[in-house]
């Protein structure tokens, strides 16, 4: 293998490495870095133009150079940089451990200064796009490195699950041995083994808390015979005087470990009772069926939980002649309502009573008056929350363990071990912080900014390098070290915002991914708000992006709303109608989940009750409450989504009960989606509330005029013209106020609209304005005539 460094590009012919470059470019064009991570520095020769006479062998590179002159890397940028022996030695050392993350991390820690120096040195003085891309991939890989978790030796349950053809129950393999005369767990290990081996081939024999034995058989036929056993026989005493002992035995199948639970969704089973479903599916080993209910057990769904008599969950079954897919049932994590810890229930709790809201042990949540929530399981995390918050890291961990347990058919202990293997104690964030510190310490030693070398690369014309750099900046900015600030932060946020607005940007998911990471930190959230980033997100979402980008951008809004101050401020951007449209139109569950979670934050997080109430009313106006019922029926197996749906349904229902006509009108007006609802045509409403359009310096009236100018929806413009006419008709000084806001001319312009409904409503509004003026003139004339008559009766004037 050789490492070639080009001093000048050969443009007269295709380089010998062109197929590899095409492969790399194709991989990067599809936004996948997997195939680009495989080339090592040894393969870098194929990413450079080979120059005859400057091929350096790895083992003896200095001796192959014709002269002892120092090597120079040069590029089209016109700059050059000496390649020191230390830089080259580090490149070779890093290349040798590239595929071993443990050795690679050790090398980075041992030679941290040289690592940063080499990478930044090369980035600053190389112009070739492919080389820059490769170096950035190596840096990104270093920042995201983690020890490879040992693979789970047991296959996924779905890999060998029974099919629909494997009908019939299977004998249980895990049994419980229990004796009324003696606790079997008190026997010595040798006696337990002797007694169990008499029944057949045993996989394991474990003691239970109540003194019984949990025995797993290798063959189900032997376990079936053991179910009929009535005596437990074992040998006792020394070899010279050994005797057999027989004690009474009761054998029963283990209730949970010999069964499995799955979920089916079958429309044809509506109206069929749980007992009839279990009886009808008995040939497939179904022992019990329970229909999933919503609305606290009052509304039935098409989802049914089936209990099978085998640990092998079938992939599908037939309901009559209908083939139905079976999904593993993942229950919610078990949490104690006494100590708030996971893994046990209140009845088996040995801990102290703990408040679920503030984690205090001197009172319960019924008497808690604390305004700052705190979780007893994880402290606080990045955002303060209570013990029952489903975004709690401890809850997320337990949920993942339950998913592993259900999908891989493991015990809880085994599932936790698998989770711990895939989530080492040194978290990914901590590993990123360790490797990110390499660049920070080097920049500090040189008295330079750690951000400068990477921010400079954002100006390159090569989109691949630019977007790799953006992701590296996000990783460094969020690794827990010194945060990005000042002009550097403003430049980076502005660049991200500009990339979002860039038309037909194929790297939009990468930009959104950077924001997903950045917006988890409050300082970056406020910087994004100051840069008017919410308007940018709103514009991109309104442009009709694909569902993946929808998910990522709504995720950004969701993360922003975890800050209470931003949750109040963001309500001014009129996001609810946009998110409601996405929620109603999308069929992707993850987009639905993110929209519902954002709605929950908009109701739950603002400190101002009026803001929360206004958001809730606006959701009702946008038909979110009606759609929540459909979501509850369609996605009822997702515990987190169900919790958010139940919370929103309760809050929105309460807001409907407390809603008055002015609140309804105000919310509809601020949403910008006017319809011919009852309030617009109610004379009583306008008599009582026309003057309320003057509140807050004519805020509502200005919104109406703004809709006249900006809305392209004929219905909205028609209703706005009608409301302006009603305002002038019922408010005595309405014409004068309207003229001061230049509203009369705007209404008259709509009389020239191509839409007949807009033209008619504008004409009627202008008529009301003029009629209002005529009424005023007629009253003035009548008053003048009355005064003239009085003066004729008493020419000397009124008596003093």
Short mmCIF file of C-alpha atoms in Angstrom, two decimals, residues 165-462:
data_model
loop_
_atom_site.label_atom_id
_atom_site.label_comp_id
_atom_site.label_asym_id
_atom_site.label_seq_id
_atom_site.Cartn_x
_atom_site.Cartn_y
_atom_site.Cartn_z
CA UNK A 165 -49.10 -22.52 9.73
CA UNK A 166 -47.72 -23.57 13.13
CA UNK A 167 -51.11 -24.12 14.71
CA UNK A 168 -51.74 -25.67 18.07
CA UNK A 169 -50.56 -25.05 21.64
CA UNK A 170 -47.08 -25.95 22.81
CA UNK A 171 -46.18 -27.50 26.13
CA UNK A 172 -44.53 -25.13 28.59
CA UNK A 173 -40.82 -25.58 29.21
CA UNK A 174 -40.53 -23.54 32.43
CA UNK A 175 -42.18 -25.11 35.47
CA UNK A 176 -42.44 -24.30 39.17
CA UNK A 177 -41.66 -27.10 41.63
CA UNK A 178 -43.19 -26.58 45.05
CA UNK A 179 -43.47 -28.87 48.11
CA UNK A 180 -45.83 -28.47 51.05
CA UNK A 181 -43.51 -30.41 53.44
CA UNK A 182 -40.22 -28.68 52.75
CA UNK A 183 -38.85 -25.63 50.95
CA UNK A 184 -37.05 -27.00 47.92
CA UNK A 185 -34.81 -23.93 47.79
CA UNK A 186 -33.34 -24.99 51.16
CA UNK A 187 -31.87 -28.15 49.61
CA UNK A 188 -28.20 -28.15 48.69
CA UNK A 189 -27.31 -27.48 45.03
CA UNK A 190 -26.30 -31.12 44.64
CA UNK A 191 -29.63 -32.38 46.00
CA UNK A 192 -31.59 -29.99 43.77
CA UNK A 193 -29.61 -31.13 40.74
CA UNK A 194 -30.06 -34.80 41.61
CA UNK A 195 -33.81 -34.39 42.00
CA UNK A 196 -34.32 -32.33 38.84
CA UNK A 197 -32.15 -34.52 36.61
CA UNK A 198 -34.53 -37.42 37.27
CA UNK A 199 -37.16 -35.62 35.20
CA UNK A 200 -35.01 -35.18 32.06
CA UNK A 201 -32.65 -32.69 30.48
CA UNK A 202 -32.61 -29.50 32.53
CA UNK A 203 -31.36 -26.12 31.28
CA UNK A 204 -31.40 -24.35 34.65
CA UNK A 205 -32.86 -24.55 38.13
CA UNK A 206 -33.28 -21.29 40.08
CA UNK A 207 -34.51 -20.64 43.60
CA UNK A 208 -37.59 -18.47 44.12
CA UNK A 209 -38.39 -16.15 47.00
CA UNK A 210 -41.23 -18.33 48.33
CA UNK A 211 -38.97 -21.43 48.59
CA UNK A 212 -40.01 -23.02 45.29
CA UNK A 213 -37.80 -23.91 42.33
CA UNK A 214 -38.05 -22.51 38.81
CA UNK A 215 -36.99 -25.27 36.42
CA UNK A 216 -36.48 -24.87 32.69
CA UNK A 217 -36.53 -28.04 30.55
CA UNK A 218 -34.70 -28.44 27.27
CA UNK A 219 -37.52 -30.47 25.70
CA UNK A 220 -41.20 -29.64 25.99
CA UNK A 221 -42.11 -33.37 26.00
CA UNK A 222 -40.14 -33.92 29.22
CA UNK A 223 -41.74 -30.85 30.77
CA UNK A 224 -45.18 -32.22 29.89
CA UNK A 225 -44.42 -35.46 31.73
CA UNK A 226 -43.08 -33.54 34.73
CA UNK A 227 -46.42 -31.74 35.09
CA UNK A 228 -47.94 -35.04 36.28
CA UNK A 229 -45.23 -35.72 38.87
CA UNK A 230 -46.27 -35.89 42.54
CA UNK A 231 -42.96 -36.75 44.27
CA UNK A 232 -39.52 -35.07 44.32
CA UNK A 233 -36.82 -37.72 44.85
CA UNK A 234 -33.20 -37.02 45.67
CA UNK A 235 -30.30 -38.78 47.38
CA UNK A 236 -29.04 -37.77 50.80
CA UNK A 237 -25.99 -38.72 52.90
CA UNK A 238 -22.41 -39.74 52.14
CA UNK A 239 -21.44 -42.19 49.44
CA UNK A 240 -21.17 -45.11 51.90
CA UNK A 241 -24.59 -44.55 53.48
CA UNK A 242 -26.57 -42.70 50.78
CA UNK A 243 -30.33 -43.05 50.88
CA UNK A 244 -33.18 -41.80 48.74
CA UNK A 245 -35.57 -39.18 50.09
CA UNK A 246 -39.02 -38.60 48.57
CA UNK A 247 -41.16 -35.57 49.42
CA UNK A 248 -44.55 -34.44 48.06
CA UNK A 249 -44.34 -32.28 44.95
CA UNK A 250 -46.69 -29.92 43.17
CA UNK A 251 -45.78 -28.88 39.62
CA UNK A 252 -47.35 -26.04 37.68
CA UNK A 253 -46.35 -24.01 34.63
CA UNK A 254 -44.76 -20.62 35.17
CA UNK A 255 -47.57 -18.20 34.39
CA UNK A 256 -45.57 -15.44 32.69
CA UNK A 257 -42.45 -17.12 31.31
CA UNK A 258 -44.36 -19.80 29.37
CA UNK A 259 -46.50 -17.32 27.54
CA UNK A 260 -46.14 -14.32 25.30
CA UNK A 261 -48.39 -11.43 24.42
CA UNK A 262 -49.00 -9.85 21.05
CA UNK A 263 -51.28 -7.20 19.60
CA UNK A 264 -53.48 -7.59 16.54
CA UNK A 265 -55.53 -4.97 14.74
CA UNK A 266 -58.63 -6.50 13.18
CA UNK A 267 -61.59 -4.45 12.04
CA UNK A 268 -63.70 -7.58 11.54
CA UNK A 269 -63.65 -8.38 15.28
CA UNK A 270 -65.70 -5.34 16.24
CA UNK A 271 -68.53 -6.38 18.51
CA UNK A 272 -66.99 -9.80 19.27
CA UNK A 273 -66.46 -10.43 23.00
CA UNK A 274 -63.03 -11.20 24.46
CA UNK A 275 -64.13 -14.71 25.43
CA UNK A 276 -65.33 -15.51 21.91
CA UNK A 277 -62.07 -14.21 20.43
CA UNK A 278 -60.01 -16.42 22.77
CA UNK A 279 -62.15 -19.46 21.94
CA UNK A 280 -61.99 -18.80 18.20
CA UNK A 281 -58.19 -18.49 18.24
CA UNK A 282 -57.51 -21.41 20.61
CA UNK A 283 -56.04 -23.46 17.74
CA UNK A 284 -53.20 -20.93 17.56
CA UNK A 285 -52.40 -21.25 21.26
CA UNK A 286 -54.37 -18.19 22.39
CA UNK A 287 -55.39 -18.52 26.02
CA UNK A 288 -56.79 -15.04 26.66
CA UNK A 289 -57.83 -11.91 24.75
CA UNK A 290 -58.32 -8.36 25.96
CA UNK A 291 -59.49 -5.46 23.85
CA UNK A 292 -57.63 -2.17 24.29
CA UNK A 293 -59.93 0.61 25.45
CA UNK A 294 -59.51 4.36 25.38
CA UNK A 295 -61.21 7.22 27.21
CA UNK A 296 -60.57 5.44 30.51
CA UNK A 297 -62.20 2.22 29.42
CA UNK A 298 -65.29 3.64 27.73
CA UNK A 299 -64.39 3.45 24.01
CA UNK A 300 -63.33 0.18 22.41
CA UNK A 301 -60.72 -0.06 19.66
CA UNK A 302 -59.78 -2.54 16.96
CA UNK A 303 -56.58 -3.49 18.82
CA UNK A 304 -56.67 -6.67 20.88
CA UNK A 305 -53.99 -8.07 23.19
CA UNK A 306 -53.64 -11.83 22.79
CA UNK A 307 -51.92 -14.13 25.30
CA UNK A 308 -50.26 -17.17 23.69
CA UNK A 309 -49.33 -20.34 25.56
CA UNK A 310 -45.81 -20.34 24.11
CA UNK A 311 -42.84 -18.03 24.38
CA UNK A 312 -42.55 -18.11 20.57
CA UNK A 313 -44.82 -15.32 19.38
CA UNK A 314 -46.28 -16.07 15.92
CA UNK A 315 -45.68 -13.49 13.23
CA UNK A 316 -49.25 -13.82 11.97
CA UNK A 317 -52.47 -15.74 12.56
CA UNK A 318 -55.72 -16.26 10.73
CA UNK A 319 -58.95 -14.87 12.12
CA UNK A 320 -61.30 -17.06 10.18
CA UNK A 321 -59.97 -16.57 6.65
CA UNK A 322 -58.44 -13.18 7.38
CA UNK A 323 -54.66 -13.09 7.79
CA UNK A 324 -53.67 -10.73 10.63
CA UNK A 325 -50.17 -9.61 11.61
CA UNK A 326 -49.12 -10.08 15.26
CA UNK A 327 -46.94 -7.38 16.86
CA UNK A 328 -45.17 -7.84 20.20
CA UNK A 329 -47.02 -6.16 23.04
CA UNK A 330 -44.80 -3.71 24.94
CA UNK A 331 -46.31 -2.79 28.33
CA UNK A 332 -45.62 0.48 30.08
CA UNK A 333 -42.75 0.52 32.60
CA UNK A 334 -43.75 -0.40 36.15
CA UNK A 335 -43.48 2.58 38.52
CA UNK A 336 -44.20 2.59 42.24
CA UNK A 337 -46.67 5.28 43.35
CA UNK A 338 -45.16 5.28 46.82
CA UNK A 339 -41.41 5.86 46.31
CA UNK A 340 -41.75 6.80 42.59
CA UNK A 341 -39.01 4.32 41.61
CA UNK A 342 -39.23 1.91 38.67
CA UNK A 343 -39.31 -1.88 38.79
CA UNK A 344 -41.87 -2.61 41.51
CA UNK A 345 -45.37 -1.69 42.67
CA UNK A 346 -46.71 0.12 45.69
CA UNK A 347 -47.68 -3.16 47.39
CA UNK A 348 -44.07 -4.43 47.31
CA UNK A 349 -42.40 -1.11 48.08
CA UNK A 350 -39.81 -0.87 50.88
CA UNK A 351 -38.89 2.75 50.24
CA UNK A 352 -40.06 5.94 51.86
CA UNK A 353 -43.08 7.83 50.54
CA UNK A 354 -41.84 10.42 48.05
CA UNK A 355 -43.55 13.32 46.35
CA UNK A 356 -43.85 12.73 42.61
CA UNK A 357 -43.69 16.46 41.87
CA UNK A 358 -40.69 17.73 43.85
CA UNK A 359 -39.00 14.47 45.07
CA UNK A 360 -39.36 15.51 48.72
CA UNK A 361 -39.88 12.80 51.34
CA UNK A 362 -41.61 14.94 53.95
CA UNK A 363 -44.92 15.21 52.08
CA UNK A 364 -46.91 13.63 49.24
CA UNK A 365 -47.97 15.10 45.93
CA UNK A 366 -51.49 15.83 47.23
CA UNK A 367 -50.08 18.44 49.63
CA UNK A 368 -47.18 19.62 47.49
CA UNK A 369 -47.03 23.35 46.84
CA UNK A 370 -43.62 23.46 45.15
CA UNK A 371 -43.47 25.40 41.88
CA UNK A 372 -40.22 23.77 40.69
CA UNK A 373 -40.61 20.12 39.66
CA UNK A 374 -37.85 17.62 40.38
CA UNK A 375 -37.56 13.98 39.43
CA UNK A 376 -36.44 11.49 42.07
CA UNK A 377 -35.20 9.06 39.41
CA UNK A 378 -32.85 11.26 37.40
CA UNK A 379 -32.52 14.52 39.36
CA UNK A 380 -33.64 17.04 36.79
CA UNK A 381 -31.95 16.26 33.50
CA UNK A 382 -31.72 19.13 31.05
CA UNK A 383 -35.24 20.33 31.84
CA UNK A 384 -36.91 20.20 35.30
CA UNK A 385 -39.70 17.66 35.33
CA UNK A 386 -41.71 15.48 37.71
CA UNK A 387 -41.34 11.73 38.29
CA UNK A 388 -44.30 10.91 36.02
CA UNK A 389 -43.00 12.91 33.05
CA UNK A 390 -42.62 10.57 30.06
CA UNK A 391 -39.66 12.56 28.73
CA UNK A 392 -37.67 11.61 31.86
CA UNK A 393 -34.43 9.79 30.90
CA UNK A 394 -35.16 7.12 33.50
CA UNK A 395 -38.59 6.46 31.96
CA UNK A 396 -37.12 6.36 28.46
CA UNK A 397 -34.55 3.82 29.66
CA UNK A 398 -37.17 1.59 31.30
CA UNK A 399 -39.35 1.83 28.20
CA UNK A 400 -36.47 0.67 26.01
CA UNK A 401 -35.77 -2.24 28.37
CA UNK A 402 -39.42 -3.29 28.18
CA UNK A 403 -39.23 -3.11 24.38
CA UNK A 404 -36.12 -5.35 24.35
CA UNK A 405 -37.85 -7.77 26.71
CA UNK A 406 -40.95 -8.02 24.48
CA UNK A 407 -39.28 -8.11 21.06
CA UNK A 408 -36.43 -10.47 21.97
CA UNK A 409 -38.43 -12.73 24.26
CA UNK A 410 -36.09 -12.25 27.22
CA UNK A 411 -36.54 -12.07 30.95
CA UNK A 412 -36.42 -8.67 32.58
CA UNK A 413 -32.94 -9.36 33.93
CA UNK A 414 -31.66 -10.44 30.52
CA UNK A 415 -33.26 -7.43 28.84
CA UNK A 416 -31.55 -5.08 31.29
CA UNK A 417 -28.21 -6.77 30.58
CA UNK A 418 -28.70 -6.31 26.84
CA UNK A 419 -29.55 -2.66 27.42
CA UNK A 420 -26.46 -2.13 29.58
CA UNK A 421 -24.27 -3.73 26.92
CA UNK A 422 -25.60 -1.41 24.23
CA UNK A 423 -25.47 1.62 26.56
CA UNK A 424 -22.08 1.58 28.27
CA UNK A 425 -21.55 3.57 31.43
CA UNK A 426 -19.45 6.04 29.51
CA UNK A 427 -22.26 7.61 27.55
CA UNK A 428 -21.92 8.81 24.00
CA UNK A 429 -22.16 12.40 25.17
CA UNK A 430 -19.31 11.85 27.62
CA UNK A 431 -17.21 10.21 24.91
CA UNK A 432 -17.92 13.12 22.57
CA UNK A 433 -16.86 15.48 25.32
CA UNK A 434 -13.57 13.64 25.85
CA UNK A 435 -12.66 13.66 22.17
CA UNK A 436 -13.99 17.17 21.64
CA UNK A 437 -11.71 18.38 24.40
CA UNK A 438 -8.76 17.51 22.14
CA UNK A 439 -9.60 20.43 19.84
CA UNK A 440 -10.48 22.77 22.71
CA UNK A 441 -7.17 22.27 24.53
CA UNK A 442 -5.17 22.70 21.32
CA UNK A 443 -7.01 25.92 20.44
CA UNK A 444 -6.55 27.23 23.98
CA UNK A 445 -2.83 26.49 23.87
CA UNK A 446 -2.50 28.42 20.62
CA UNK A 447 -4.74 31.22 21.87
CA UNK A 448 -7.19 30.69 19.02
CA UNK A 449 -10.89 29.96 18.76
CA UNK A 450 -11.83 26.31 18.46
CA UNK A 451 -14.65 27.31 16.12
CA UNK A 452 -12.60 29.35 13.61
CA UNK A 453 -11.09 26.47 11.55
CA UNK A 454 -14.52 24.90 11.07
CA UNK A 455 -16.51 28.10 10.52
CA UNK A 456 -14.10 28.96 7.72
CA UNK A 457 -15.01 25.71 5.94
CA UNK A 458 -18.67 26.77 5.81
CA UNK A 459 -17.71 29.07 2.93
CA UNK A 460 -16.40 26.26 0.73
CA UNK A 461 -18.26 25.58 -2.54
CA UNK A 462 -18.28 21.85 -1.80
#
